Amino acid sequence: MRVEWRLFHAQVRPVPEPLDTPRVLAGAYAGAFVSVAVLGALGLLADPVTVLVVLGVLAVGLGVCARLVAAPGIAAVCWVFLNSVAITPRGRLSWAGYPEAGRIGVLLAAAVFGTVIARVSHARRAYRRTTVGHH
């Protein structure tokens, strides 16, 4: 068995670098704003579950390109839009106890899920690239 030493920094990075957290949070704000505006134009803001699902998908997408530490911020930004637009009274932030905690939990789980999926996917691809032909 022979060990081959390689410098990763001298080659293409095997794992892409996640985006900076402020950039991801700006994307969360813009994405949630656009999502809520589109749902409003389609007349779908009356159903909080629909808005939660759309913002959850946005959180997964943002989680894919973010660091894990950005997940709570993504969830908070999406929850603010969900709470102030889809949950009555509209235009005000309110706290309804367990339902709100559940909504934040769903959004946080979505952001974490996106981040974990991205990290596992990147790690698997990097492993394949570094072990090709070395079996």
mmCIF file of N, CA and C in Angstrom:
data_model
loop_
_atom_site.group_PDB
_atom_site.id
_atom_site.type_symbol
_atom_site.label_atom_id
_atom_site.label_comp_id
_atom_site.label_asym_id
_atom_site.label_seq_id
_atom_site.Cartn_x
_atom_site.Cartn_y
_atom_site.Cartn_z
ATOM 1 N N MET A 1 0.841 -1.177 0.000
ATOM 2 C CA MET A 1 0.000 0.000 0.000
ATOM 3 C C MET A 1 0.885 1.239 0.000
ATOM 4 N N ARG A 2 0.556 2.187 -0.824
ATOM 5 C CA ARG A 2 1.337 3.396 -0.951
ATOM 6 C C ARG A 2 0.453 4.598 -0.620
ATOM 7 N N VAL A 3 0.958 5.504 0.167
ATOM 8 C CA VAL A 3 0.216 6.707 0.542
ATOM 9 C C VAL A 3 0.649 7.844 -0.370
ATOM 10 N N GLU A 4 -0.320 8.521 -0.928
ATOM 11 C CA GLU A 4 -0.046 9.648 -1.806
ATOM 12 C C GLU A 4 -0.512 10.927 -1.115
ATOM 13 N N TRP A 5 0.390 11.880 -0.956
ATOM 14 C CA TRP A 5 0.038 13.146 -0.323
ATOM 15 C C TRP A 5 -0.350 14.159 -1.389
ATOM 16 N N ARG A 6 -1.471 14.829 -1.162
ATOM 17 C CA ARG A 6 -1.932 15.861 -2.087
ATOM 18 C C ARG A 6 -2.286 17.116 -1.308
ATOM 19 N N LEU A 7 -1.949 18.239 -1.859
ATOM 20 C CA LEU A 7 -2.331 19.510 -1.259
ATOM 21 C C LEU A 7 -3.633 19.973 -1.895
ATOM 22 N N PHE A 8 -4.681 20.043 -1.096
ATOM 23 C CA PHE A 8 -5.980 20.445 -1.623
ATOM 24 C C PHE A 8 -6.021 21.916 -1.980
ATOM 25 N N HIS A 9 -5.342 22.739 -1.212
ATOM 26 C CA HIS A 9 -5.394 24.180 -1.492
ATOM 27 C C HIS A 9 -4.712 24.530 -2.816
ATOM 28 N N ALA A 10 -3.869 23.652 -3.312
ATOM 29 C CA ALA A 10 -3.199 23.906 -4.582
ATOM 30 C C ALA A 10 -4.078 23.518 -5.770
ATOM 31 N N GLN A 11 -5.107 22.736 -5.508
ATOM 32 C CA GLN A 11 -6.013 22.293 -6.562
ATOM 33 C C GLN A 11 -7.362 22.975 -6.392
ATOM 34 N N VAL A 12 -8.300 22.557 -7.194
ATOM 35 C CA VAL A 12 -9.665 23.037 -7.048
ATOM 36 C C VAL A 12 -10.209 22.522 -5.719
ATOM 37 N N ARG A 13 -10.904 23.383 -4.992
ATOM 38 C CA ARG A 13 -11.462 22.963 -3.707
ATOM 39 C C ARG A 13 -12.430 21.808 -3.900
ATOM 40 N N PRO A 14 -12.276 20.743 -3.129
ATOM 41 C CA PRO A 14 -13.171 19.606 -3.291
ATOM 42 C C PRO A 14 -14.595 19.896 -2.799
ATOM 43 N N VAL A 15 -14.751 20.846 -1.917
ATOM 44 C CA VAL A 15 -16.067 21.184 -1.383
ATOM 45 C C VAL A 15 -16.296 22.680 -1.567
ATOM 46 N N PRO A 16 -17.407 23.077 -2.193
ATOM 47 C CA PRO A 16 -17.672 24.507 -2.376
ATOM 48 C C PRO A 16 -17.859 25.222 -1.040
ATOM 49 N N GLU A 17 -17.448 26.441 -1.001
ATOM 50 C CA GLU A 17 -17.574 27.257 0.205
ATOM 51 C C GLU A 17 -19.002 27.812 0.286
ATOM 52 N N PRO A 18 -19.679 27.664 1.444
ATOM 53 C CA PRO A 18 -21.025 28.236 1.585
ATOM 54 C C PRO A 18 -20.972 29.767 1.521
ATOM 55 N N LEU A 19 -22.106 30.366 1.208
ATOM 56 C CA LEU A 19 -22.199 31.825 1.152
ATOM 57 C C LEU A 19 -22.094 32.421 2.551
ATOM 58 N N ASP A 20 -21.694 33.674 2.618
ATOM 59 C CA ASP A 20 -21.635 34.381 3.894
ATOM 60 C C ASP A 20 -23.043 34.539 4.461
ATOM 61 N N THR A 21 -23.155 34.500 5.775
ATOM 62 C CA THR A 21 -24.459 34.583 6.438
ATOM 63 C C THR A 21 -25.213 35.869 6.113
ATOM 64 N N PRO A 22 -24.582 37.054 6.114
ATOM 65 C CA PRO A 22 -25.351 38.255 5.757
ATOM 66 C C PRO A 22 -25.955 38.186 4.354
ATOM 67 N N ARG A 23 -25.231 37.592 3.433
ATOM 68 C CA ARG A 23 -25.742 37.438 2.070
ATOM 69 C C ARG A 23 -26.943 36.492 2.043
ATOM 70 N N VAL A 24 -26.858 35.414 2.808
ATOM 71 C CA VAL A 24 -27.954 34.446 2.873
ATOM 72 C C VAL A 24 -29.188 35.088 3.513
ATOM 73 N N LEU A 25 -28.973 35.870 4.574
ATOM 74 C CA LEU A 25 -30.108 36.517 5.232
ATOM 75 C C LEU A 25 -30.746 37.577 4.337
ATOM 76 N N ALA A 26 -29.935 38.265 3.546
ATOM 77 C CA ALA A 26 -30.492 39.207 2.563
ATOM 78 C C ALA A 26 -31.312 38.444 1.529
ATOM 79 N N GLY A 27 -30.834 37.285 1.124
ATOM 80 C CA GLY A 27 -31.590 36.440 0.201
ATOM 81 C C GLY A 27 -32.876 35.935 0.823
ATOM 82 N N ALA A 28 -32.830 35.635 2.124
ATOM 83 C CA ALA A 28 -34.045 35.196 2.828
ATOM 84 C C ALA A 28 -35.075 36.313 2.849
ATOM 85 N N TYR A 29 -34.618 37.517 3.146
ATOM 86 C CA TYR A 29 -35.531 38.664 3.174
ATOM 87 C C TYR A 29 -36.135 38.904 1.793
ATOM 88 N N ALA A 30 -35.304 38.958 0.774
ATOM 89 C CA ALA A 30 -35.790 39.209 -0.584
ATOM 90 C C ALA A 30 -36.682 38.067 -1.068
ATOM 91 N N GLY A 31 -36.257 36.837 -0.812
ATOM 92 C CA GLY A 31 -37.045 35.680 -1.245
ATOM 93 C C GLY A 31 -38.388 35.588 -0.551
ATOM 94 N N ALA A 32 -38.412 35.866 0.761
ATOM 95 C CA ALA A 32 -39.678 35.835 1.494
ATOM 96 C C ALA A 32 -40.594 36.956 1.027
ATOM 97 N N PHE A 33 -40.030 38.131 0.781
ATOM 98 C CA PHE A 33 -40.825 39.263 0.294
ATOM 99 C C PHE A 33 -41.464 38.931 -1.056
ATOM 100 N N VAL A 34 -40.659 38.409 -1.968
ATOM 101 C CA VAL A 34 -41.170 38.062 -3.306
ATOM 102 C C VAL A 34 -42.190 36.931 -3.209
ATOM 103 N N SER A 35 -41.904 35.929 -2.390
ATOM 104 C CA SER A 35 -42.835 34.805 -2.237
ATOM 105 C C SER A 35 -44.180 35.258 -1.719
ATOM 106 N N VAL A 36 -44.164 36.097 -0.693
ATOM 107 C CA VAL A 36 -45.409 36.602 -0.120
ATOM 108 C C VAL A 36 -46.138 37.497 -1.128
ATOM 109 N N ALA A 37 -45.396 38.295 -1.884
ATOM 110 C CA ALA A 37 -46.024 39.153 -2.891
ATOM 111 C C ALA A 37 -46.694 38.312 -3.983
ATOM 112 N N VAL A 38 -46.029 37.256 -4.424
ATOM 113 C CA VAL A 38 -46.607 36.384 -5.460
ATOM 114 C C VAL A 38 -47.829 35.654 -4.904
ATOM 115 N N LEU A 39 -47.724 35.132 -3.682
ATOM 116 C CA LEU A 39 -48.876 34.462 -3.080
ATOM 117 C C LEU A 39 -50.039 35.426 -2.897
ATOM 118 N N GLY A 40 -49.736 36.679 -2.550
ATOM 119 C CA GLY A 40 -50.785 37.688 -2.426
ATOM 120 C C GLY A 40 -51.447 37.978 -3.758
ATOM 121 N N ALA A 41 -50.652 38.064 -4.814
ATOM 122 C CA ALA A 41 -51.203 38.319 -6.151
ATOM 123 C C ALA A 41 -52.065 37.155 -6.619
ATOM 124 N N LEU A 42 -51.734 35.948 -6.175
ATOM 125 C CA LEU A 42 -52.524 34.774 -6.542
ATOM 126 C C LEU A 42 -53.705 34.538 -5.610
ATOM 127 N N GLY A 43 -53.803 35.345 -4.563
ATOM 128 C CA GLY A 43 -54.897 35.206 -3.605
ATOM 129 C C GLY A 43 -54.745 34.017 -2.672
ATOM 130 N N LEU A 44 -53.528 33.598 -2.395
ATOM 131 C CA LEU A 44 -53.278 32.417 -1.561
ATOM 132 C C LEU A 44 -52.817 32.747 -0.148
ATOM 133 N N LEU A 45 -52.864 34.008 0.248
ATOM 134 C CA LEU A 45 -52.404 34.375 1.588
ATOM 135 C C LEU A 45 -53.404 34.010 2.687
ATOM 136 N N ALA A 46 -54.620 33.660 2.313
ATOM 137 C CA ALA A 46 -55.626 33.327 3.320
ATOM 138 C C ALA A 46 -55.326 32.004 4.017
ATOM 139 N N ASP A 47 -54.550 31.150 3.373
ATOM 140 C CA ASP A 47 -54.215 29.848 3.950
ATOM 141 C C ASP A 47 -52.793 29.869 4.496
ATOM 142 N N PRO A 48 -52.636 29.919 5.829
ATOM 143 C CA PRO A 48 -51.289 29.976 6.414
ATOM 144 C C PRO A 48 -50.444 28.736 6.105
ATOM 145 N N VAL A 49 -51.073 27.591 5.900
ATOM 146 C CA VAL A 49 -50.313 26.367 5.607
ATOM 147 C C VAL A 49 -49.617 26.489 4.252
ATOM 148 N N THR A 50 -50.312 27.064 3.276
ATOM 149 C CA THR A 50 -49.704 27.264 1.957
ATOM 150 C C THR A 50 -48.497 28.187 2.061
ATOM 151 N N VAL A 51 -48.649 29.262 2.803
ATOM 152 C CA VAL A 51 -47.542 30.209 2.967
ATOM 153 C C VAL A 51 -46.396 29.536 3.714
ATOM 154 N N LEU A 52 -46.712 28.730 4.725
ATOM 155 C CA LEU A 52 -45.679 28.015 5.479
ATOM 156 C C LEU A 52 -44.919 27.047 4.568
ATOM 157 N N VAL A 53 -45.631 26.336 3.704
ATOM 158 C CA VAL A 53 -44.984 25.393 2.791
ATOM 159 C C VAL A 53 -44.067 26.135 1.820
ATOM 160 N N VAL A 54 -44.550 27.239 1.256
ATOM 161 C CA VAL A 54 -43.733 28.006 0.302
ATOM 162 C C VAL A 54 -42.496 28.563 0.993
ATOM 163 N N LEU A 55 -42.661 29.116 2.180
ATOM 164 C CA LEU A 55 -41.504 29.657 2.904
ATOM 165 C C LEU A 55 -40.588 28.536 3.392
ATOM 166 N N GLY A 56 -41.141 27.364 3.673
ATOM 167 C CA GLY A 56 -40.316 26.212 4.038
ATOM 168 C C GLY A 56 -39.440 25.758 2.873
ATOM 169 N N VAL A 57 -40.009 25.760 1.675
ATOM 170 C CA VAL A 57 -39.228 25.416 0.484
ATOM 171 C C VAL A 57 -38.128 26.453 0.264
ATOM 172 N N LEU A 58 -38.463 27.715 0.473
ATOM 173 C CA LEU A 58 -37.451 28.776 0.383
ATOM 174 C C LEU A 58 -36.338 28.540 1.407
ATOM 175 N N ALA A 59 -36.710 28.161 2.634
ATOM 176 C CA ALA A 59 -35.714 27.910 3.686
ATOM 177 C C ALA A 59 -34.801 26.745 3.314
ATOM 178 N N VAL A 60 -35.359 25.695 2.718
ATOM 179 C CA VAL A 60 -34.519 24.570 2.271
ATOM 180 C C VAL A 60 -33.535 25.056 1.207
ATOM 181 N N GLY A 61 -34.043 25.815 0.245
ATOM 182 C CA GLY A 61 -33.178 26.328 -0.821
ATOM 183 C C GLY A 61 -32.073 27.222 -0.303
ATOM 184 N N LEU A 62 -32.401 28.065 0.660
ATOM 185 C CA LEU A 62 -31.384 28.937 1.246
ATOM 186 C C LEU A 62 -30.408 28.136 2.101
ATOM 187 N N GLY A 63 -30.910 27.115 2.775
ATOM 188 C CA GLY A 63 -30.045 26.278 3.602
ATOM 189 C C GLY A 63 -28.991 25.550 2.787
ATOM 190 N N VAL A 64 -29.319 25.239 1.535
ATOM 191 C CA VAL A 64 -28.375 24.533 0.667
ATOM 192 C C VAL A 64 -27.107 25.355 0.438
ATOM 193 N N CYS A 65 -27.250 26.664 0.349
ATOM 194 C CA CYS A 65 -26.071 27.494 0.048
ATOM 195 C C CYS A 65 -25.551 28.235 1.279
ATOM 196 N N ALA A 66 -26.015 27.855 2.477
ATOM 197 C CA ALA A 66 -25.640 28.578 3.698
ATOM 198 C C ALA A 66 -24.852 27.694 4.657
ATOM 199 N N ARG A 67 -24.266 28.354 5.625
ATOM 200 C CA ARG A 67 -23.647 27.647 6.750
ATOM 201 C C ARG A 67 -24.752 27.303 7.750
ATOM 202 N N LEU A 68 -24.493 26.334 8.601
ATOM 203 C CA LEU A 68 -25.480 25.914 9.580
ATOM 204 C C LEU A 68 -25.856 27.049 10.538
ATOM 205 N N VAL A 69 -24.918 27.940 10.837
ATOM 206 C CA VAL A 69 -25.203 29.037 11.764
ATOM 207 C C VAL A 69 -26.221 30.024 11.193
ATOM 208 N N ALA A 70 -26.477 29.977 9.893
ATOM 209 C CA ALA A 70 -27.450 30.879 9.277
ATOM 210 C C ALA A 70 -28.882 30.353 9.401
ATOM 211 N N ALA A 71 -29.045 29.083 9.752
ATOM 212 C CA ALA A 71 -30.377 28.472 9.800
ATOM 213 C C ALA A 71 -31.353 29.198 10.733
ATOM 214 N N PRO A 72 -30.960 29.568 11.961
ATOM 215 C CA PRO A 72 -31.911 30.299 12.809
ATOM 216 C C PRO A 72 -32.319 31.651 12.210
ATOM 217 N N GLY A 73 -31.405 32.333 11.564
ATOM 218 C CA GLY A 73 -31.731 33.607 10.928
ATOM 219 C C GLY A 73 -32.678 33.424 9.757
ATOM 220 N N ILE A 74 -32.446 32.391 8.958
ATOM 221 C CA ILE A 74 -33.348 32.094 7.842
ATOM 222 C C ILE A 74 -34.749 31.818 8.383
ATOM 223 N N ALA A 75 -34.830 30.984 9.409
ATOM 224 C CA ALA A 75 -36.126 30.645 9.997
ATOM 225 C C ALA A 75 -36.811 31.886 10.561
ATOM 226 N N ALA A 76 -36.066 32.746 11.227
ATOM 227 C CA ALA A 76 -36.652 33.953 11.824
ATOM 228 C C ALA A 76 -37.184 34.907 10.759
ATOM 229 N N VAL A 77 -36.417 35.127 9.703
ATOM 230 C CA VAL A 77 -36.864 36.030 8.635
ATOM 231 C C VAL A 77 -38.127 35.480 7.969
ATOM 232 N N CYS A 78 -38.117 34.183 7.661
ATOM 233 C CA CYS A 78 -39.305 33.586 7.032
ATOM 234 C C CYS A 78 -40.503 33.625 7.972
ATOM 235 N N TRP A 79 -40.288 33.394 9.260
ATOM 236 C CA TRP A 79 -41.390 33.436 10.225
ATOM 237 C C TRP A 79 -41.977 34.836 10.325
ATOM 238 N N VAL A 80 -41.143 35.857 10.297
ATOM 239 C CA VAL A 80 -41.652 37.233 10.370
ATOM 240 C C VAL A 80 -42.599 37.504 9.208
ATOM 241 N N PHE A 81 -42.236 37.078 8.011
ATOM 242 C CA PHE A 81 -43.124 37.276 6.856
ATOM 243 C C PHE A 81 -44.380 36.425 6.994
ATOM 244 N N LEU A 82 -44.246 35.207 7.443
ATOM 245 C CA LEU A 82 -45.396 34.330 7.638
ATOM 246 C C LEU A 82 -46.342 34.924 8.670
ATOM 247 N N ASN A 83 -45.802 35.341 9.788
ATOM 248 C CA ASN A 83 -46.619 35.834 10.886
ATOM 249 C C ASN A 83 -47.270 37.175 10.572
ATOM 250 N N SER A 84 -46.552 38.041 9.904
ATOM 251 C CA SER A 84 -47.100 39.382 9.674
ATOM 252 C C SER A 84 -48.032 39.458 8.470
ATOM 253 N N VAL A 85 -48.019 38.452 7.593
ATOM 254 C CA VAL A 85 -48.836 38.523 6.389
ATOM 255 C C VAL A 85 -49.922 37.446 6.358
ATOM 256 N N ALA A 86 -49.602 36.228 6.761
ATOM 257 C CA ALA A 86 -50.549 35.128 6.606
ATOM 258 C C ALA A 86 -51.337 34.821 7.879
ATOM 259 N N ILE A 87 -50.860 35.246 9.017
ATOM 260 C CA ILE A 87 -51.538 34.972 10.281
ATOM 261 C C ILE A 87 -52.244 36.256 10.716
ATOM 262 N N THR A 88 -53.479 36.134 11.122
ATOM 263 C CA THR A 88 -54.223 37.328 11.538
ATOM 264 C C THR A 88 -53.765 37.773 12.916
ATOM 265 N N PRO A 89 -53.816 39.021 13.257
ATOM 266 C CA PRO A 89 -54.165 40.174 12.425
ATOM 267 C C PRO A 89 -53.015 40.525 11.491
ATOM 268 N N ARG A 90 -53.350 40.796 10.276
ATOM 269 C CA ARG A 90 -52.331 41.090 9.270
ATOM 270 C C ARG A 90 -51.619 42.394 9.563
ATOM 271 N N GLY A 91 -50.332 42.406 9.245
ATOM 272 C CA GLY A 91 -49.540 43.619 9.427
ATOM 273 C C GLY A 91 -48.928 43.756 10.800
ATOM 274 N N ARG A 92 -49.232 42.837 11.706
ATOM 275 C CA ARG A 92 -48.681 42.896 13.062
ATOM 276 C C ARG A 92 -48.029 41.571 13.415
ATOM 277 N N LEU A 93 -46.942 41.652 14.127
ATOM 278 C CA LEU A 93 -46.345 40.430 14.658
ATOM 279 C C LEU A 93 -47.094 40.043 15.916
ATOM 280 N N SER A 94 -47.400 38.774 16.045
ATOM 281 C CA SER A 94 -48.089 38.296 17.242
ATOM 282 C C SER A 94 -47.509 36.939 17.614
ATOM 283 N N TRP A 95 -47.770 36.539 18.824
ATOM 284 C CA TRP A 95 -47.296 35.253 19.302
ATOM 285 C C TRP A 95 -48.488 34.486 19.837
ATOM 286 N N ALA A 96 -48.793 33.345 19.216
ATOM 287 C CA ALA A 96 -49.956 32.552 19.603
ATOM 288 C C ALA A 96 -49.550 31.289 20.361
ATOM 289 N N GLY A 97 -48.384 31.280 20.934
ATOM 290 C CA GLY A 97 -47.943 30.146 21.737
ATOM 291 C C GLY A 97 -47.423 28.991 20.916
ATOM 292 N N TYR A 98 -47.941 27.801 21.191
ATOM 293 C CA TYR A 98 -47.442 26.589 20.543
ATOM 294 C C TYR A 98 -47.532 26.603 19.015
ATOM 295 N N PRO A 99 -48.601 27.130 18.424
ATOM 296 C CA PRO A 99 -48.611 27.166 16.950
ATOM 297 C C PRO A 99 -47.434 27.959 16.374
ATOM 298 N N GLU A 100 -47.098 29.070 16.988
ATOM 299 C CA GLU A 100 -45.962 29.874 16.492
ATOM 300 C C GLU A 100 -44.650 29.141 16.687
ATOM 301 N N ALA A 101 -44.493 28.502 17.825
ATOM 302 C CA ALA A 101 -43.273 27.716 18.068
ATOM 303 C C ALA A 101 -43.171 26.591 17.051
ATOM 304 N N GLY A 102 -44.291 25.983 16.718
ATOM 305 C CA GLY A 102 -44.300 24.929 15.704
ATOM 306 C C GLY A 102 -43.914 25.452 14.336
ATOM 307 N N ARG A 103 -44.417 26.633 13.976
ATOM 308 C CA ARG A 103 -44.084 27.226 12.675
ATOM 309 C C ARG A 103 -42.601 27.566 12.592
ATOM 310 N N ILE A 104 -42.082 28.149 13.657
ATOM 311 C CA ILE A 104 -40.642 28.449 13.682
ATOM 312 C C ILE A 104 -39.840 27.153 13.614
ATOM 313 N N GLY A 105 -40.310 26.136 14.324
ATOM 314 C CA GLY A 105 -39.627 24.839 14.287
ATOM 315 C C GLY A 105 -39.605 24.229 12.896
ATOM 316 N N VAL A 106 -40.720 24.335 12.175
ATOM 317 C CA VAL A 106 -40.779 23.816 10.806
ATOM 318 C C VAL A 106 -39.798 24.567 9.914
ATOM 319 N N LEU A 107 -39.776 25.887 10.021
ATOM 320 C CA LEU A 107 -38.872 26.695 9.195
ATOM 321 C C LEU A 107 -37.408 26.438 9.548
ATOM 322 N N LEU A 108 -37.117 26.284 10.831
ATOM 323 C CA LEU A 108 -35.749 25.972 11.255
ATOM 324 C C LEU A 108 -35.336 24.591 10.760
ATOM 325 N N ALA A 109 -36.233 23.622 10.884
ATOM 326 C CA ALA A 109 -35.925 22.267 10.402
ATOM 327 C C ALA A 109 -35.687 22.277 8.888
ATOM 328 N N ALA A 110 -36.455 23.078 8.154
ATOM 329 C CA ALA A 110 -36.271 23.166 6.704
ATOM 330 C C ALA A 110 -34.904 23.740 6.356
ATOM 331 N N ALA A 111 -34.498 24.805 7.045
ATOM 332 C CA ALA A 111 -33.192 25.416 6.780
ATOM 333 C C ALA A 111 -32.056 24.467 7.148
ATOM 334 N N VAL A 112 -32.174 23.788 8.276
ATOM 335 C CA VAL A 112 -31.149 22.821 8.695
ATOM 336 C C VAL A 112 -31.104 21.654 7.713
ATOM 337 N N PHE A 113 -32.273 21.186 7.274
ATOM 338 C CA PHE A 113 -32.337 20.095 6.310
ATOM 339 C C PHE A 113 -31.597 20.465 5.028
ATOM 340 N N GLY A 114 -31.836 21.660 4.513
ATOM 341 C CA GLY A 114 -31.145 22.108 3.308
ATOM 342 C C GLY A 114 -29.641 22.151 3.490
ATOM 343 N N THR A 115 -29.201 22.635 4.643
ATOM 344 C CA THR A 115 -27.768 22.722 4.927
ATOM 345 C C THR A 115 -27.143 21.335 5.034
ATOM 346 N N VAL A 116 -27.801 20.436 5.740
ATOM 347 C CA VAL A 116 -27.271 19.083 5.915
ATOM 348 C C VAL A 116 -27.214 18.349 4.576
ATOM 349 N N ILE A 117 -28.274 18.474 3.787
ATOM 350 C CA ILE A 117 -28.286 17.824 2.474
ATOM 351 C C ILE A 117 -27.126 18.341 1.612
ATOM 352 N N ALA A 118 -26.900 19.640 1.623
ATOM 353 C CA ALA A 118 -25.807 20.209 0.829
ATOM 354 C C ALA A 118 -24.452 19.710 1.317
ATOM 355 N N ARG A 119 -24.232 19.710 2.623
ATOM 356 C CA ARG A 119 -22.940 19.270 3.150
ATOM 357 C C ARG A 119 -22.686 17.799 2.832
ATOM 358 N N VAL A 120 -23.697 16.947 2.996
ATOM 359 C CA VAL A 120 -23.530 15.523 2.707
ATOM 360 C C VAL A 120 -23.267 15.323 1.223
ATOM 361 N N SER A 121 -24.019 16.019 0.378
ATOM 362 C CA SER A 121 -23.839 15.909 -1.069
ATOM 363 C C SER A 121 -22.444 16.367 -1.492
ATOM 364 N N HIS A 122 -21.993 17.493 -0.959
ATOM 365 C CA HIS A 122 -20.655 18.000 -1.295
ATOM 366 C C HIS A 122 -19.569 17.044 -0.795
ATOM 367 N N ALA A 123 -19.752 16.506 0.389
ATOM 368 C CA ALA A 123 -18.760 15.588 0.938
ATOM 369 C C ALA A 123 -18.682 14.302 0.112
ATOM 370 N N ARG A 124 -19.821 13.799 -0.316
ATOM 371 C CA ARG A 124 -19.821 12.586 -1.144
ATOM 372 C C ARG A 124 -19.131 12.834 -2.478
ATOM 373 N N ARG A 125 -19.430 13.982 -3.113
ATOM 374 C CA ARG A 125 -18.776 14.296 -4.383
ATOM 375 C C ARG A 125 -17.277 14.492 -4.205
ATOM 376 N N ALA A 126 -16.874 15.148 -3.127
ATOM 377 C CA ALA A 126 -15.448 15.357 -2.866
ATOM 378 C C ALA A 126 -14.756 14.025 -2.615
ATOM 379 N N TYR A 127 -15.408 13.149 -1.890
ATOM 380 C CA TYR A 127 -14.819 11.833 -1.626
ATOM 381 C C TYR A 127 -14.633 11.069 -2.931
ATOM 382 N N ARG A 128 -15.642 11.109 -3.801
ATOM 383 C CA ARG A 128 -15.521 10.428 -5.089
ATOM 384 C C ARG A 128 -14.393 10.999 -5.932
ATOM 385 N N ARG A 129 -14.247 12.332 -5.913
ATOM 386 C CA ARG A 129 -13.175 12.968 -6.710
ATOM 387 C C ARG A 129 -11.798 12.593 -6.187
ATOM 388 N N THR A 130 -11.655 12.495 -4.878
ATOM 389 C CA THR A 130 -10.327 12.225 -4.309
ATOM 390 C C THR A 130 -9.981 10.753 -4.303
ATOM 391 N N THR A 131 -10.967 9.878 -4.485
ATOM 392 C CA THR A 131 -10.674 8.452 -4.447
ATOM 393 C C THR A 131 -10.817 7.773 -5.806
ATOM 394 N N VAL A 132 -11.083 8.509 -6.849
ATOM 395 C CA VAL A 132 -11.227 7.921 -8.182
ATOM 396 C C VAL A 132 -9.902 7.256 -8.580
ATOM 397 N N GLY A 133 -10.005 5.996 -8.925
ATOM 398 C CA GLY A 133 -8.813 5.283 -9.384
ATOM 399 C C GLY A 133 -7.891 4.811 -8.262
ATOM 400 N N HIS A 134 -8.272 4.967 -7.015
ATOM 401 C CA HIS A 134 -7.387 4.566 -5.900
ATOM 402 C C HIS A 134 -7.952 3.365 -5.151
ATOM 403 N N HIS A 135 -8.726 2.510 -5.828
ATOM 404 C CA HIS A 135 -9.306 1.356 -5.126
ATOM 405 C C HIS A 135 -8.363 0.216 -5.117
#
